[in-house]
Amino acid sequence: MTNLNSEYQLFKSLCHCVNLKSSTIDNTLLKQIKRKGLNISISANSCSLIEPVIPLSENEIKKNLNATIEEEIEHLIVLYQTDSTNKTILKQASKGLFSVLVTEYQTAGQGRRTKLWHSPLAANLYMSVQFTLQDTKNAQLLPLLTAISICNALKNIGITGLQIKWPNDIYYKGKKLAGILVECQHKPTLGSIFVIGIGLNVNMKINDKIDQEWTSLYYVKNKYFDRNQIISEILSELVVQCRQLDTLNLDLFMEQWSLYDYLHGKPILIDDNEQTFNAVAHGISKDGALLIKEHKKSELKKLYSAEVSIKAKK
Ligand code: BTN
């Protein structure tokens, strides 16, 4: 067994057993797991997890998918560790149906604007969904639609009060709960390949490496969540939205967006990498641009690039 496989086995034993005898454990592997962010209590004779963890499992994810969604998903891969689920799934892209990759740990999780996405072991959800599109006319709406799908999915399991900060950050009470990174590549044999990467803070309680205010589902509901169930809920919403992208009902989309719009009516500070300027957010246009009004100007301006940074002013 490779070192990483042995580490995965030990990780699963820690998740399933209340107490593991220290004498049966490889200390190097234990230290490696601890370094990746799992909270373990180690005494002279035994070790155990400080918080409960349910490992990711293909069977558990499938259990909560209905037959139609399951048929749409050709590959559902669970990995213990990878650099970035987006990168990994792009390398294995296939045509037609959906491929899904989830992992317990990312060594180089990617955020937007070339930032790192910190991905402590088994704390959160790190997932990528890959598919191809024949008709890309609404593809620019994918980041926004993904955010709506996540909010709807979480609402289905009783999590309300979520908001979306354009284009696709999910917020709860002004703190970031989830981020989305949509990537597209054109391959001659496959056409337009899309990868939707989702990082959702689930059971994370501490993380001093994140440089902005964040929250997790644990803090929203004061309980631990089974990530398998959350993955199933998100896939159930997301796969349907992606399938219907070319026949999207734009009025319904706008209505849904306005329910979740975090920036609406707020003064914001925009940084487009060349300059910073103040404006007020006025919702979005049907092509997914942010509508803004600059100080002393009467007309609305469209902001397209997701590469701009927007800060809501306090
Ligand atoms: C953001 O900066 O808000 C986007 C974060 C996206 C993170 C997720 S985690 C799963 C997937 N794999 C990655 O490397 N990034 C995305």
CSV table of C-alpha atoms and ligand atoms in Angstrom, one decimal:
chain,number,residue,atom,x,y,z
A,1,MET,CA,0.0,0.0,0.0
A,2,THR,CA,1.3,3.5,-0.8
A,3,ASN,CA,1.9,6.0,2.0
A,4,LEU,CA,-1.1,8.0,0.9
A,5,ASN,CA,-3.4,4.9,0.8
A,6,SER,CA,-2.2,4.0,4.4
A,7,GLU,CA,-2.9,7.5,5.5
A,8,TYR,CA,-6.4,7.3,4.0
A,9,GLN,CA,-7.1,4.0,5.8
A,10,LEU,CA,-5.9,5.5,9.1
A,11,PHE,CA,-8.1,8.6,8.4
A,12,LYS,CA,-11.2,6.4,7.9
A,13,SER,CA,-10.4,4.4,11.1
A,14,LEU,CA,-10.2,7.6,13.1
A,15,CYS,CA,-13.6,8.7,11.7
A,16,HIS,CA,-15.2,5.3,12.5
A,17,CYS,CA,-13.7,4.4,15.8
A,18,VAL,CA,-14.2,6.3,19.0
A,19,ASN,CA,-10.8,5.5,20.3
A,20,LEU,CA,-7.8,4.0,18.5
A,21,LYS,CA,-5.1,2.3,20.5
A,22,SER,CA,-1.8,4.3,20.1
A,23,SER,CA,0.2,1.1,19.8
A,24,THR,CA,-1.6,0.1,16.6
A,25,ILE,CA,-1.0,3.5,14.9
A,26,ASP,CA,1.8,4.7,12.7
A,27,ASN,CA,2.9,7.9,14.2
A,28,THR,CA,4.3,9.5,11.1
A,29,LEU,CA,0.9,9.0,9.3
A,30,LEU,CA,-0.9,10.4,12.3
A,31,LYS,CA,1.3,13.5,12.3
A,32,GLN,CA,0.7,13.9,8.6
A,33,ILE,CA,-3.1,13.8,9.1
A,34,LYS,CA,-2.9,16.3,11.9
A,35,ARG,CA,-0.8,18.6,9.8
A,36,LYS,CA,-3.6,18.6,7.1
A,37,GLY,CA,-6.0,20.1,9.6
A,38,LEU,CA,-7.8,17.2,11.4
A,39,ASN,CA,-8.3,17.8,15.1
A,40,ILE,CA,-7.0,14.8,16.9
A,41,SER,CA,-6.6,14.2,20.6
A,42,ILE,CA,-3.6,12.1,21.3
A,43,SER,CA,-2.9,10.6,24.7
A,44,ALA,CA,-0.3,8.0,25.9
A,45,ASN,CA,-2.6,5.0,25.1
A,46,SER,CA,-5.1,6.2,22.5
A,47,CYS,CA,-6.2,8.8,20.0
A,48,SER,CA,-9.5,10.0,18.8
A,49,LEU,CA,-11.1,12.8,16.8
A,50,ILE,CA,-12.0,16.0,18.7
A,51,GLU,CA,-15.0,16.6,16.4
A,52,PRO,CA,-17.1,13.9,14.7
A,53,VAL,CA,-16.3,13.4,11.0
A,54,ILE,CA,-18.3,11.4,8.5
A,55,PRO,CA,-15.9,10.5,5.6
A,56,LEU,CA,-17.0,11.2,2.0
A,57,SER,CA,-18.5,8.2,0.3
A,58,GLU,CA,-19.7,7.5,-3.2
A,59,ASN,CA,-22.5,5.2,-1.8
A,60,GLU,CA,-23.7,7.8,0.7
A,61,ILE,CA,-23.8,10.5,-2.0
A,62,LYS,CA,-25.7,8.3,-4.4
A,63,LYS,CA,-28.2,7.2,-1.7
A,64,ASN,CA,-29.8,10.6,-1.7
A,65,LEU,CA,-29.8,11.2,-5.5
A,66,ASN,CA,-33.0,10.5,-7.4
A,67,ALA,CA,-32.7,8.1,-10.4
A,68,THR,CA,-32.8,10.8,-13.1
A,69,ILE,CA,-29.9,12.7,-11.5
A,70,GLU,CA,-27.9,9.5,-10.9
A,71,GLU,CA,-28.3,8.6,-14.6
A,72,GLU,CA,-26.9,12.0,-15.6
A,73,ILE,CA,-23.8,11.5,-13.6
A,74,GLU,CA,-21.4,9.2,-15.4
A,75,HIS,CA,-18.5,9.4,-13.0
A,76,LEU,CA,-18.7,10.2,-9.3
A,77,ILE,CA,-15.1,10.1,-7.9
A,78,VAL,CA,-14.2,10.5,-4.2
A,79,LEU,CA,-10.5,11.1,-3.6
A,80,TYR,CA,-8.6,11.4,-0.3
A,81,GLN,CA,-6.4,14.1,-1.7
A,82,THR,CA,-5.7,16.0,-4.8
A,83,ASP,CA,-4.0,19.4,-5.8
A,84,SER,CA,-7.2,21.0,-7.0
A,85,THR,CA,-10.4,19.2,-7.9
A,86,ASN,CA,-10.9,21.7,-10.8
A,87,LYS,CA,-7.5,20.9,-12.2
A,88,THR,CA,-7.8,17.2,-11.8
A,89,ILE,CA,-11.2,16.9,-13.4
A,90,LEU,CA,-10.2,19.1,-16.3
A,91,LYS,CA,-7.4,16.6,-17.1
A,92,GLN,CA,-10.0,13.8,-17.3
A,93,ALA,CA,-12.8,15.7,-19.0
A,94,SER,CA,-15.2,13.6,-21.0
A,95,LYS,CA,-18.1,14.4,-23.4
A,96,GLY,CA,-21.8,14.2,-22.7
A,97,LEU,CA,-22.8,13.4,-19.2
A,98,PHE,CA,-21.6,14.9,-15.9
A,99,SER,CA,-18.5,14.0,-14.0
A,100,VAL,CA,-18.2,14.9,-10.3
A,101,LEU,CA,-15.0,14.9,-8.2
A,102,VAL,CA,-15.0,15.4,-4.4
A,103,THR,CA,-12.1,15.3,-2.1
A,104,GLU,CA,-11.2,15.3,1.6
A,105,TYR,CA,-8.2,17.6,1.1
A,106,GLN,CA,-6.7,19.9,-1.5
A,107,THR,CA,-3.0,20.7,-1.5
A,108,ALA,CA,-3.4,23.7,-3.9
A,109,GLY,CA,-7.1,24.6,-4.0
A,110,GLN,CA,-7.7,27.5,-6.4
A,111,GLY,CA,-9.8,30.5,-5.6
A,112,ARG,CA,-10.8,33.4,-7.9
A,113,ARG,CA,-8.3,36.1,-8.8
A,114,THR,CA,-5.4,33.6,-8.4
A,115,LYS,CA,-6.0,33.3,-4.7
A,116,LEU,CA,-5.5,30.0,-2.8
A,117,TRP,CA,-8.5,28.2,-1.4
A,118,HIS,CA,-7.5,26.8,2.0
A,119,SER,CA,-8.8,23.3,2.2
A,120,PRO,CA,-8.3,21.7,5.6
A,121,LEU,CA,-8.8,17.9,5.8
A,122,ALA,CA,-12.4,16.7,6.0
A,123,ALA,CA,-13.7,20.0,7.3
A,124,ASN,CA,-15.5,21.3,4.2
A,125,LEU,CA,-16.8,20.5,0.8
A,126,TYR,CA,-14.4,20.7,-2.1
A,127,MET,CA,-16.2,19.6,-5.3
A,128,SER,CA,-15.9,20.0,-9.1
A,129,VAL,CA,-18.6,19.2,-11.6
A,130,GLN,CA,-17.6,18.8,-15.3
A,131,PHE,CA,-19.8,18.7,-18.4
A,132,THR,CA,-19.8,19.9,-22.0
A,133,LEU,CA,-22.2,22.3,-23.7
A,134,GLN,CA,-23.3,22.3,-27.3
A,135,ASP,CA,-25.0,25.7,-27.0
A,136,THR,CA,-23.0,28.2,-24.9
A,137,LYS,CA,-25.3,31.2,-25.3
A,138,ASN,CA,-26.1,31.4,-21.6
A,139,ALA,CA,-22.8,30.1,-20.3
A,140,GLN,CA,-21.8,33.5,-18.8
A,141,LEU,CA,-24.7,32.9,-16.4
A,142,LEU,CA,-23.3,29.6,-15.0
A,143,PRO,CA,-21.5,31.2,-12.0
A,144,LEU,CA,-24.6,33.0,-11.0
A,145,LEU,CA,-26.8,30.0,-11.6
A,146,THR,CA,-24.5,27.8,-9.6
A,147,ALA,CA,-24.8,30.2,-6.6
A,148,ILE,CA,-28.6,30.1,-6.9
A,149,SER,CA,-28.6,26.3,-7.0
A,150,ILE,CA,-26.5,26.1,-3.9
A,151,CYS,CA,-28.7,28.5,-2.0
A,152,ASN,CA,-31.8,26.6,-3.1
A,153,ALA,CA,-30.2,23.2,-2.2
A,154,LEU,CA,-29.3,24.5,1.3
A,155,LYS,CA,-32.8,25.9,1.7
A,156,ASN,CA,-34.1,22.4,1.1
A,157,ILE,CA,-32.3,21.3,4.2
A,158,GLY,CA,-33.5,24.1,6.3
A,159,ILE,CA,-30.7,26.7,5.8
A,160,THR,CA,-32.2,30.0,5.1
A,161,GLY,CA,-31.0,33.6,5.1
A,162,LEU,CA,-28.2,33.0,2.5
A,163,GLN,CA,-27.3,35.8,0.1
A,164,ILE,CA,-25.2,35.9,-3.1
A,165,LYS,CA,-22.6,38.6,-3.6
A,166,TRP,CA,-22.2,39.1,-7.4
A,167,PRO,CA,-21.0,37.2,-9.2
A,168,ASN,CA,-21.0,34.1,-7.1
A,169,ASP,CA,-19.9,34.3,-3.5
A,170,ILE,CA,-22.4,32.9,-0.9
A,171,TYR,CA,-22.8,34.9,2.2
A,172,TYR,CA,-24.5,34.5,5.6
A,173,LYS,CA,-24.9,37.6,7.7
A,174,GLY,CA,-22.1,39.4,5.8
A,175,LYS,CA,-19.6,36.6,6.1
A,176,LYS,CA,-18.4,34.3,3.2
A,177,LEU,CA,-19.8,30.8,3.4
A,178,ALA,CA,-18.9,29.5,-0.1
A,179,GLY,CA,-17.0,30.4,-3.2
A,180,ILE,CA,-17.4,29.2,-6.8
A,181,LEU,CA,-14.8,29.0,-9.6
A,182,VAL,CA,-16.1,28.3,-13.1
A,183,GLU,CA,-13.5,27.4,-15.7
A,184,CYS,CA,-14.0,26.7,-19.4
A,185,GLN,CA,-11.7,25.1,-22.0
A,186,HIS,CA,-12.2,24.4,-25.6
A,187,LYS,CA,-10.9,21.0,-26.8
A,188,PRO,CA,-11.3,20.1,-30.5
A,189,THR,CA,-12.5,16.6,-29.7
A,190,LEU,CA,-14.9,17.5,-26.9
A,191,GLY,CA,-16.1,21.0,-27.6
A,192,SER,CA,-16.7,23.5,-24.8
A,193,ILE,CA,-15.8,21.9,-21.5
A,194,PHE,CA,-17.1,23.5,-18.3
A,195,VAL,CA,-15.9,22.9,-14.8
A,196,ILE,CA,-17.8,24.3,-11.8
A,197,GLY,CA,-15.7,24.3,-8.6
A,198,ILE,CA,-17.4,24.7,-5.3
A,199,GLY,CA,-15.8,25.3,-2.0
A,200,LEU,CA,-18.4,25.4,0.8
A,201,ASN,CA,-17.4,25.8,4.5
A,202,VAL,CA,-19.3,23.1,6.3
A,203,ASN,CA,-17.9,22.0,9.7
A,204,MET,CA,-14.9,24.3,9.9
A,205,LYS,CA,-14.6,26.0,13.3
A,206,ILE,CA,-11.1,27.7,13.1
A,207,ASN,CA,-8.9,28.9,10.3
A,208,ASP,CA,-6.5,31.7,10.7
A,209,LYS,CA,-5.2,31.4,7.2
A,210,ILE,CA,-8.3,33.0,5.6
A,211,ASP,CA,-7.9,36.7,5.0
A,212,GLN,CA,-11.6,37.7,5.0
A,213,GLU,CA,-14.5,37.3,7.2
A,214,TRP,CA,-15.9,33.7,6.8
A,215,THR,CA,-18.5,31.5,8.3
A,216,SER,CA,-19.5,27.8,8.0
A,217,LEU,CA,-22.7,25.8,8.2
A,218,TYR,CA,-21.6,24.7,11.7
A,219,TYR,CA,-21.8,28.4,12.8
A,220,VAL,CA,-25.0,29.0,10.9
A,221,LYS,CA,-26.9,26.0,12.6
A,222,ASN,CA,-24.7,25.2,15.6
A,223,LYS,CA,-24.3,21.6,14.5
A,224,TYR,CA,-22.1,19.3,12.4
A,225,PHE,CA,-23.3,18.3,8.9
A,226,ASP,CA,-22.8,15.2,6.9
A,227,ARG,CA,-21.0,16.5,3.7
A,228,ASN,CA,-22.4,13.6,1.7
A,229,GLN,CA,-25.9,14.8,2.1
A,230,ILE,CA,-25.0,18.3,1.2
A,231,ILE,CA,-23.2,17.1,-2.0
A,232,SER,CA,-26.4,15.2,-3.0
A,233,GLU,CA,-28.6,18.2,-2.4
A,234,ILE,CA,-26.3,20.5,-4.4
A,235,LEU,CA,-26.0,18.0,-7.3
A,236,SER,CA,-29.8,17.5,-7.4
A,237,GLU,CA,-30.2,21.3,-8.0
A,238,LEU,CA,-27.1,22.0,-10.1
A,239,VAL,CA,-27.5,19.2,-12.7
A,240,VAL,CA,-31.0,20.3,-13.5
A,241,GLN,CA,-29.9,23.9,-13.9
A,242,CYS,CA,-27.0,23.0,-16.2
A,243,ARG,CA,-29.2,20.7,-18.3
A,244,GLN,CA,-31.7,23.5,-18.8
A,245,LEU,CA,-29.2,26.2,-19.5
A,246,ASP,CA,-30.0,26.8,-23.2
A,247,THR,CA,-33.7,27.0,-22.4
A,248,LEU,CA,-33.3,29.0,-19.3
A,249,ASN,CA,-36.3,31.1,-18.2
A,250,LEU,CA,-34.6,34.5,-17.8
A,251,ASP,CA,-37.5,36.1,-15.9
A,252,LEU,CA,-37.5,33.3,-13.4
A,253,PHE,CA,-33.7,33.6,-13.1
A,254,MET,CA,-33.9,37.3,-12.5
A,255,GLU,CA,-36.6,36.7,-9.9
A,256,GLN,CA,-34.5,34.1,-8.1
A,257,TRP,CA,-31.4,36.4,-8.2
A,258,SER,CA,-33.3,39.3,-6.6
A,259,LEU,CA,-34.2,37.0,-3.7
A,260,TYR,CA,-30.6,36.4,-2.9
A,261,ASP,CA,-28.9,39.6,-4.1
A,262,TYR,CA,-26.5,40.7,-1.3
A,263,LEU,CA,-25.2,43.9,-2.9
A,264,HIS,CA,-28.6,45.4,-4.0
A,265,GLY,CA,-28.8,49.1,-3.1
A,266,LYS,CA,-25.4,48.9,-1.2
A,267,PRO,CA,-22.6,51.4,-1.7
A,268,ILE,CA,-19.6,49.5,-3.1
A,269,LEU,CA,-16.0,49.9,-3.7
A,270,ILE,CA,-14.8,48.5,-7.1
A,271,ASP,CA,-11.2,47.6,-7.9
A,272,ASP,CA,-10.7,46.7,-11.6
A,273,ASN,CA,-7.0,46.3,-11.2
A,274,GLU,CA,-6.3,49.7,-12.8
A,275,GLN,CA,-8.3,52.0,-10.5
A,276,THR,CA,-10.7,51.9,-7.6
A,277,PHE,CA,-14.0,53.8,-7.6
A,278,ASN,CA,-17.2,54.1,-5.6
A,279,ALA,CA,-20.7,53.2,-6.9
A,280,VAL,CA,-24.0,51.8,-5.7
A,281,ALA,CA,-25.1,48.3,-6.8
A,282,HIS,CA,-28.5,48.1,-8.7
A,283,GLY,CA,-29.0,44.4,-9.3
A,284,ILE,CA,-28.0,42.6,-12.5
A,285,SER,CA,-28.9,42.6,-16.2
A,286,LYS,CA,-30.3,39.6,-18.0
A,287,ASP,CA,-26.8,38.8,-19.3
A,288,GLY,CA,-25.4,38.5,-15.7
A,289,ALA,CA,-23.6,41.9,-15.5
A,290,LEU,CA,-23.6,43.8,-12.3
A,291,LEU,CA,-25.5,47.1,-12.7
A,292,ILE,CA,-23.9,50.0,-10.9
A,293,LYS,CA,-24.5,53.7,-10.7
A,294,GLU,CA,-21.4,55.9,-10.0
A,295,HIS,CA,-21.6,59.0,-7.8
A,296,LYS,CA,-23.4,62.0,-9.5
A,297,LYS,CA,-24.1,60.0,-12.7
A,298,SER,CA,-27.6,59.1,-13.7
A,299,GLU,CA,-27.1,56.2,-16.1
A,300,LEU,CA,-26.5,52.6,-15.1
A,301,LYS,CA,-23.2,51.0,-16.1
A,302,LYS,CA,-22.7,47.3,-16.6
A,303,LEU,CA,-19.8,45.5,-15.0
A,304,TYR,CA,-18.9,42.2,-16.7
A,305,SER,CA,-15.6,41.0,-15.6
A,306,ALA,CA,-15.7,38.7,-12.6
A,307,GLU,CA,-12.0,39.6,-12.2
A,308,VAL,CA,-12.9,42.9,-10.5
A,309,SER,CA,-13.0,43.0,-6.8
A,310,ILE,CA,-16.1,44.4,-5.1
A,311,LYS,CA,-16.4,45.4,-1.5
A,312,ALA,CA,-19.6,46.3,0.1
A,313,LYS,CA,-18.9,49.4,2.2
A,314,LYS,CA,-19.9,49.3,5.9
B,1,BTN,C1,-13.4,31.8,-4.6
B,1,BTN,O1,-12.3,32.3,-4.7
B,1,BTN,O2,-14.4,32.3,-4.0
B,1,BTN,C2,-13.7,30.5,-5.4
B,1,BTN,C3,-13.3,29.3,-4.6
B,1,BTN,C4,-13.5,28.0,-5.2
B,1,BTN,C5,-12.9,26.9,-4.4
B,1,BTN,C6,-13.2,25.5,-5.0
B,1,BTN,S1,-12.8,24.2,-3.9
B,1,BTN,C7,-13.2,23.0,-5.1
B,1,BTN,C8,-12.7,23.6,-6.4
B,1,BTN,N1,-11.3,23.3,-6.6
B,1,BTN,C9,-10.5,24.3,-6.6
B,1,BTN,O3,-9.3,24.3,-6.7
B,1,BTN,N2,-11.2,25.4,-6.4
B,1,BTN,C10,-12.6,25.1,-6.3
